[in-house]
Amino acid sequence: MTDDKIALQDLLEKSSDASLLREMIGFAAQRLMALETDALCGAGHGERTAERINQRNGFRDRDWETRAGTVELRIPKLRKGSYFPGFLEPRRMAEKALTAVIQEAYVHGISTRSVDNLVQAMGCSGVSKSQVSRLCADIDERVQAFLHRPIEGDWPYVWLDATYVKVRQNGRIISVAVIIAVGVNSDGRREVLGMTVGASEAETFWTDFLRSLARRGLRGVKLVISDGHEGIKAASARVLNASWQRCRVHFMRNAMAHAGKTQRRIVSAWIGTAFAQDDADAASKQWRSVADQLRPRVPKLAALMDDAEADVLAYTTFPKEHRAKIHSTNPLERLNGEIKRRTDVVGIFPNEAAMDVPTMLPILSGGPCCDATP
């Protein structure tokens, strides 16, 4: 099972998602400083107006240490007086607040009401709601560019999963699936490969999603890990020509439903002996042995094991040092839990477009995910 205690810094260093978050923090900080400077000068940059009361006088560079890494800032200088951004004052949790500004903007569907309060809490002033709205729109463009960026290199392992949120559609409230794809490339770097929203998890939907990833350059996929969804299995084989790993954790939950309450612990341990084997042949032999011994007492469970053998044990054909990370969707389960926690703040989204980035920001701000190393 993936280690739950991966250090945030180690996780961010392996992920290009940290670069995007760092870029977003830097972009938002520069825009906020520009807006404050406009207010102090009484005019925008290069604007000729009788209302101007001051002028800019270049910049001074400063490094800002954040949880996403070092952000290089260019702090504006004024001809009269001085300017120092309020969010850089000592002891102010500026980076955390600025990240919250970005998150709040998307969690509330690019609403500016809460964002304006957060910007003021950072010590910034003179930022109108229309300016905050433009800031959020600019950030949205950058995040969309990230979601549609080219995918380069080989990605041997890909995790797929979905979580459901509520959205208004044509006057009705419906549940829609938020699909997340995470991959690990041949260098061991973990990235969010894509995200989309759909009304169901039908095979056609998964096929379209995987084809969109393939068009962006996804290749070299050897194993797709997901829950027991036949649509994913078929789409993975058709589009990516990859093997499919049925999540071991999900399978065990299904298997325990066929065992009596008093037998679940021993049955679970019994099936687990197959997972403890050193190679694929030994695991398959032990799996069949356990199924045969269960067949007289629990025929439905034995039949389930017969049908699921190849899918549940697919990971055993891969390098032994990778198996603990690729046998289940646990990395995405935790990530989906974080997404649900954030989106539950909203309850019901006004439209599907408002859902795009609330699902991404838990990841970009260092949310839990996988850290496999092929």
XYZ file of C-alpha atoms in Angstrom:
374
model
C 0.000 0.000 0.000
C 1.241 3.483 -0.801
C 2.939 5.124 2.178
C 0.495 7.586 3.769
C 3.343 9.597 5.283
C 5.104 10.812 2.135
C 6.754 14.138 2.948
C 5.016 17.011 1.189
C 8.313 18.394 -0.079
C 9.340 15.057 -1.580
C 5.949 14.759 -3.232
C 6.094 18.246 -4.705
C 9.646 17.836 -5.958
C 8.608 14.830 -8.004
C 5.602 16.547 -9.518
C 5.250 19.167 -12.203
C 1.990 20.073 -10.428
C 4.150 21.986 -7.933
C 5.548 24.082 -10.772
C 2.052 25.078 -11.799
C 1.067 26.011 -8.255
C 4.297 27.977 -7.845
C 3.601 29.780 -11.117
C 0.031 30.537 -10.060
C 1.168 31.918 -6.695
C 3.783 34.099 -8.392
C 1.347 35.302 -11.043
C -1.332 36.172 -8.489
C 1.202 37.965 -6.266
C 2.507 40.052 -9.179
C -1.004 40.966 -10.244
C -1.973 41.984 -6.706
C 1.142 44.166 -6.408
C 0.347 45.772 -9.755
C -3.192 46.556 -8.620
C -1.959 48.058 -5.351
C 0.621 50.150 -7.220
C -2.065 51.394 -9.619
C -4.063 52.599 -6.615
C -1.048 54.356 -5.063
C -0.195 56.079 -8.356
C -3.765 56.971 -9.199
C -3.342 55.489 -12.682
C -2.460 52.289 -14.448
C 0.942 51.503 -15.929
C 1.612 53.796 -18.905
C -1.716 55.562 -18.459
C -1.748 59.335 -18.975
C -4.282 61.045 -16.709
C -4.616 64.203 -14.641
C -5.500 62.022 -11.641
C -2.003 60.519 -11.470
C -0.286 61.353 -8.154
C 2.837 59.190 -8.394
C 4.954 57.247 -10.868
C 6.631 53.872 -10.949
C 10.397 53.666 -10.807
C 11.385 50.158 -11.833
C 11.467 47.019 -9.707
C 13.526 45.275 -7.070
C 13.863 41.492 -7.060
C 13.028 39.361 -4.054
C 12.754 35.591 -3.532
C 9.679 34.381 -1.667
C 9.935 30.956 -0.029
C 6.653 29.035 -0.201
C 5.575 25.434 0.314
C 5.522 25.062 -3.472
C 9.124 26.298 -3.778
C 10.891 29.605 -4.327
C 8.810 32.248 -6.105
C 10.762 35.078 -7.758
C 8.976 38.400 -7.220
C 9.579 41.797 -8.839
C 8.394 44.375 -6.309
C 7.469 47.734 -7.903
C 9.303 50.878 -6.777
C 7.791 54.386 -6.703
C 9.387 57.777 -7.428
C 7.726 59.267 -4.342
C 7.679 57.292 -1.144
C 8.064 53.560 -0.971
C 5.949 50.492 -1.550
C 6.121 47.095 0.113
C 3.383 44.494 -0.406
C 1.360 43.825 2.718
C 1.331 40.080 2.152
C 5.135 39.965 2.619
C 5.064 41.487 6.085
C 6.871 39.385 8.723
C 4.807 36.703 10.463
C 1.996 37.005 7.924
C 0.847 33.655 6.510
C 0.844 35.185 3.039
C 1.596 32.137 0.909
C -1.118 30.141 2.646
C -3.565 33.012 2.234
C -2.712 33.515 -1.431
C -3.202 29.816 -2.110
C -6.547 30.117 -0.312
C -7.474 33.036 -2.575
C -6.930 30.871 -5.633
C -8.786 27.929 -4.104
C -11.678 30.035 -2.865
C -12.091 31.579 -6.314
C -12.714 28.196 -7.895
C -14.517 26.474 -5.062
C -17.158 29.203 -5.308
C -17.402 29.052 -9.081
C -15.141 32.099 -9.716
C -17.232 34.103 -7.247
C -15.527 37.329 -6.161
C -17.362 37.888 -2.879
C -15.199 35.639 -0.699
C -12.073 36.283 -2.748
C -12.244 40.017 -2.039
C -12.341 39.343 1.705
C -9.371 37.003 1.469
C -7.320 39.489 -0.545
C -7.977 42.161 2.093
C -7.054 39.674 4.835
C -3.636 39.411 3.183
C -3.099 43.121 3.755
C -3.868 44.211 0.192
C -6.124 47.172 -0.433
C -7.610 48.984 -3.371
C -8.581 45.764 -5.174
C -12.084 45.938 -6.558
C -14.361 42.978 -7.265
C -13.939 43.495 -10.993
C -10.155 43.337 -10.582
C -10.430 40.138 -8.532
C -12.693 38.715 -11.225
C -10.091 39.451 -13.915
C -7.408 37.891 -11.734
C -9.465 34.718 -11.375
C -10.128 34.634 -15.120
C -6.386 34.875 -15.848
C -5.643 32.053 -13.400
C -8.387 29.967 -14.980
C -6.691 30.277 -18.366
C -3.427 29.042 -16.893
C -5.060 26.045 -15.203
C -6.914 25.124 -18.395
C -3.610 25.309 -20.257
C -2.190 22.856 -17.703
C -5.096 20.473 -18.190
C -4.618 20.519 -21.969
C -0.810 20.526 -22.043
C 1.060 17.981 -24.199
C 1.946 14.736 -22.415
C 5.544 13.748 -23.130
C 7.437 10.510 -22.543
C 6.290 7.042 -21.516
C 3.815 6.530 -18.671
C 3.852 2.839 -17.692
C 1.334 3.182 -14.845
C -1.941 5.097 -14.957
C -4.566 5.303 -12.204
C -8.178 6.117 -13.081
C -11.024 6.853 -10.700
C -14.186 8.904 -10.379
C -16.033 10.733 -7.649
C -19.498 12.256 -7.815
C -20.619 15.807 -7.110
C -23.920 17.613 -7.564
C -24.516 20.242 -10.236
C -27.470 22.213 -11.595
C -28.439 21.333 -15.143
C -31.507 22.694 -16.936
C -33.188 23.561 -13.655
C -32.517 20.140 -12.123
C -29.907 18.947 -9.627
C -28.014 15.895 -10.878
C -24.918 13.926 -9.889
C -22.040 13.971 -12.344
C -18.795 12.025 -12.373
C -15.487 13.840 -11.952
C -12.852 11.683 -13.630
C -9.202 11.927 -12.592
C -6.216 10.321 -14.334
C -2.826 10.177 -12.606
C 0.279 8.673 -14.142
C 3.843 7.816 -13.212
C 6.414 8.139 -15.971
C 9.556 6.114 -16.572
C 11.582 8.599 -14.481
C 9.351 8.057 -11.446
C 7.630 11.432 -11.688
C 3.973 11.564 -10.711
C 1.606 13.896 -12.543
C -2.072 14.524 -12.910
C -2.595 13.693 -16.579
C -6.151 14.833 -17.003
C -9.549 15.551 -15.552
C -13.018 15.741 -17.026
C -16.662 15.778 -16.010
C -19.438 13.571 -17.367
C -22.947 12.415 -16.611
C -21.964 8.746 -16.215
C -19.087 6.267 -16.185
C -20.230 4.440 -19.315
C -17.648 2.755 -21.550
C -18.095 5.402 -24.262
C -17.261 8.120 -21.747
C -14.069 6.368 -20.615
C -13.110 5.728 -24.234
C -13.496 9.402 -25.150
C -11.495 10.456 -22.087
C -8.607 8.073 -22.790
C -8.571 9.087 -26.440
C -8.251 12.719 -25.394
C -5.201 11.763 -23.304
C -3.769 9.800 -26.221
C -4.211 12.776 -28.538
C -2.225 14.875 -26.080
C 0.613 12.343 -26.263
C -0.068 9.667 -23.626
C 1.887 6.559 -24.612
C 3.866 3.665 -23.210
C 1.075 2.661 -20.806
C 1.561 -0.888 -19.529
C -0.950 -1.048 -16.674
C -4.158 0.820 -15.881
C -5.332 0.598 -12.264
C -8.985 1.227 -11.381
C -11.952 -0.211 -9.558
C -13.995 -3.067 -11.021
C -15.530 -1.152 -13.918
C -15.857 -3.100 -17.160
C -16.037 0.148 -19.119
C -12.551 1.147 -17.976
C -11.210 -2.319 -18.720
C -12.550 -2.306 -22.275
C -11.496 1.286 -22.962
C -7.967 0.682 -21.622
C -7.463 -2.291 -23.911
C -8.971 -0.552 -26.944
C -7.320 2.858 -26.630
C -4.079 2.249 -24.710
C -3.477 -1.440 -25.464
C -2.649 -1.843 -21.781
C -3.235 -4.475 -19.123
C -5.834 -3.752 -16.473
C -5.424 -4.090 -12.703
C -8.632 -4.393 -10.732
C -8.173 -2.594 -7.439
C -7.338 -5.220 -4.838
C -9.038 -3.251 -2.065
C -12.290 -2.914 -3.992
C -12.215 -6.614 -4.838
C -11.784 -7.605 -1.200
C -14.807 -5.497 -0.249
C -16.864 -7.306 -2.887
C -15.518 -10.664 -1.758
C -16.341 -10.079 1.915
C -19.962 -9.440 0.969
C -20.188 -13.165 0.156
C -18.685 -14.282 3.478
C -20.522 -14.410 6.785
C -19.685 -11.801 9.402
C -17.927 -14.331 11.595
C -15.896 -15.660 8.647
C -14.726 -12.404 7.063
C -11.498 -12.057 8.968
C -10.303 -15.581 8.287
C -11.470 -15.507 4.641
C -9.660 -12.207 4.113
C -6.458 -13.639 5.572
C -6.874 -16.744 3.443
C -7.193 -14.814 0.192
C -4.332 -12.599 1.326
C -1.954 -15.559 1.187
C -2.118 -15.300 -2.614
C -1.008 -11.662 -2.459
C 1.988 -12.634 -0.332
C 3.530 -14.860 -3.008
C 6.813 -13.857 -4.679
C 5.848 -14.282 -8.338
C 2.838 -14.438 -10.647
C 2.809 -18.242 -11.024
C 2.907 -18.845 -7.259
C 0.208 -16.211 -6.678
C -2.062 -17.766 -9.300
C -1.538 -21.274 -7.885
C -2.339 -20.145 -4.342
C -5.366 -18.158 -5.565
C -6.867 -21.238 -7.205
C -6.106 -23.353 -4.162
C -7.979 -20.934 -1.890
C -10.903 -20.769 -4.332
C -11.142 -24.555 -4.474
C -11.153 -24.834 -0.683
C -13.872 -22.164 -0.403
C -16.039 -23.661 -3.136
C -17.958 -26.227 -1.007
C -18.916 -23.659 1.672
C -19.033 -20.374 -0.236
C -19.625 -21.195 -3.911
C -20.460 -17.608 -4.895
C -17.177 -16.325 -3.497
C -15.260 -19.099 -5.252
C -16.944 -18.192 -8.537
C -16.075 -14.526 -7.988
C -12.428 -15.495 -7.465
C -12.446 -17.595 -10.632
C -13.721 -14.689 -12.708
C -11.449 -12.047 -11.146
C -8.148 -13.959 -10.966
C -6.432 -12.455 -14.007
C -7.575 -8.920 -13.216
C -6.789 -8.873 -9.485
C -3.373 -10.528 -9.936
C -2.308 -8.531 -13.004
C 0.136 -6.494 -10.921
C 2.136 -9.606 -9.992
C 3.674 -9.719 -13.489
C 5.356 -6.352 -12.919
C 8.612 -5.637 -11.022
C 8.392 -6.660 -7.394
C 9.520 -3.258 -6.112
C 6.527 -1.618 -7.850
C 3.776 -3.963 -6.720
C 2.993 -2.295 -3.398
C 2.136 0.886 -5.306
C 0.176 -0.490 -8.257
C -2.196 -3.091 -6.817
C -4.934 -0.628 -5.803
C -6.439 2.808 -6.354
C -5.713 3.865 -2.761
C -3.718 6.906 -3.930
C -6.727 8.229 -5.837
C -9.156 7.242 -3.104
C -7.426 9.624 -0.724
C -7.233 12.281 -3.400
C -10.962 11.902 -4.134
C -11.669 12.278 -0.433
C -9.813 15.583 -0.429
C -11.729 16.708 -3.524
C -15.018 15.808 -1.851
C -14.022 17.720 1.251
C -13.378 20.838 -0.835
C -16.407 20.530 -3.089
C -18.758 19.799 -0.182
C -18.214 23.433 0.805
C -20.205 24.383 -2.282
C -22.794 21.619 -2.077
C -24.312 22.181 -5.518
C -22.320 23.709 -8.370
C -24.064 26.219 -10.652
C -22.730 24.477 -13.788
C -20.117 21.971 -14.950
C -17.643 24.689 -15.920
C -17.498 25.833 -12.289
C -16.286 22.361 -11.260
C -13.117 22.130 -13.321
C -10.521 23.514 -10.989
C -11.922 22.735 -7.516
C -10.981 19.164 -8.389
C -7.461 20.195 -9.395
C -6.500 22.587 -6.597
C -6.323 19.948 -3.832
C -3.656 18.309 -5.999
C -1.859 21.516 -6.916
C -1.705 22.561 -3.267
C 0.014 19.322 -2.279
C -2.936 16.939 -1.937
C -2.382 13.199 -1.494
C -1.538 11.144 -4.508
C 0.730 8.345 -5.616
C 4.493 8.321 -5.505
C 5.368 5.182 -7.406
C 8.779 4.753 -8.983
C 8.851 2.564 -12.108
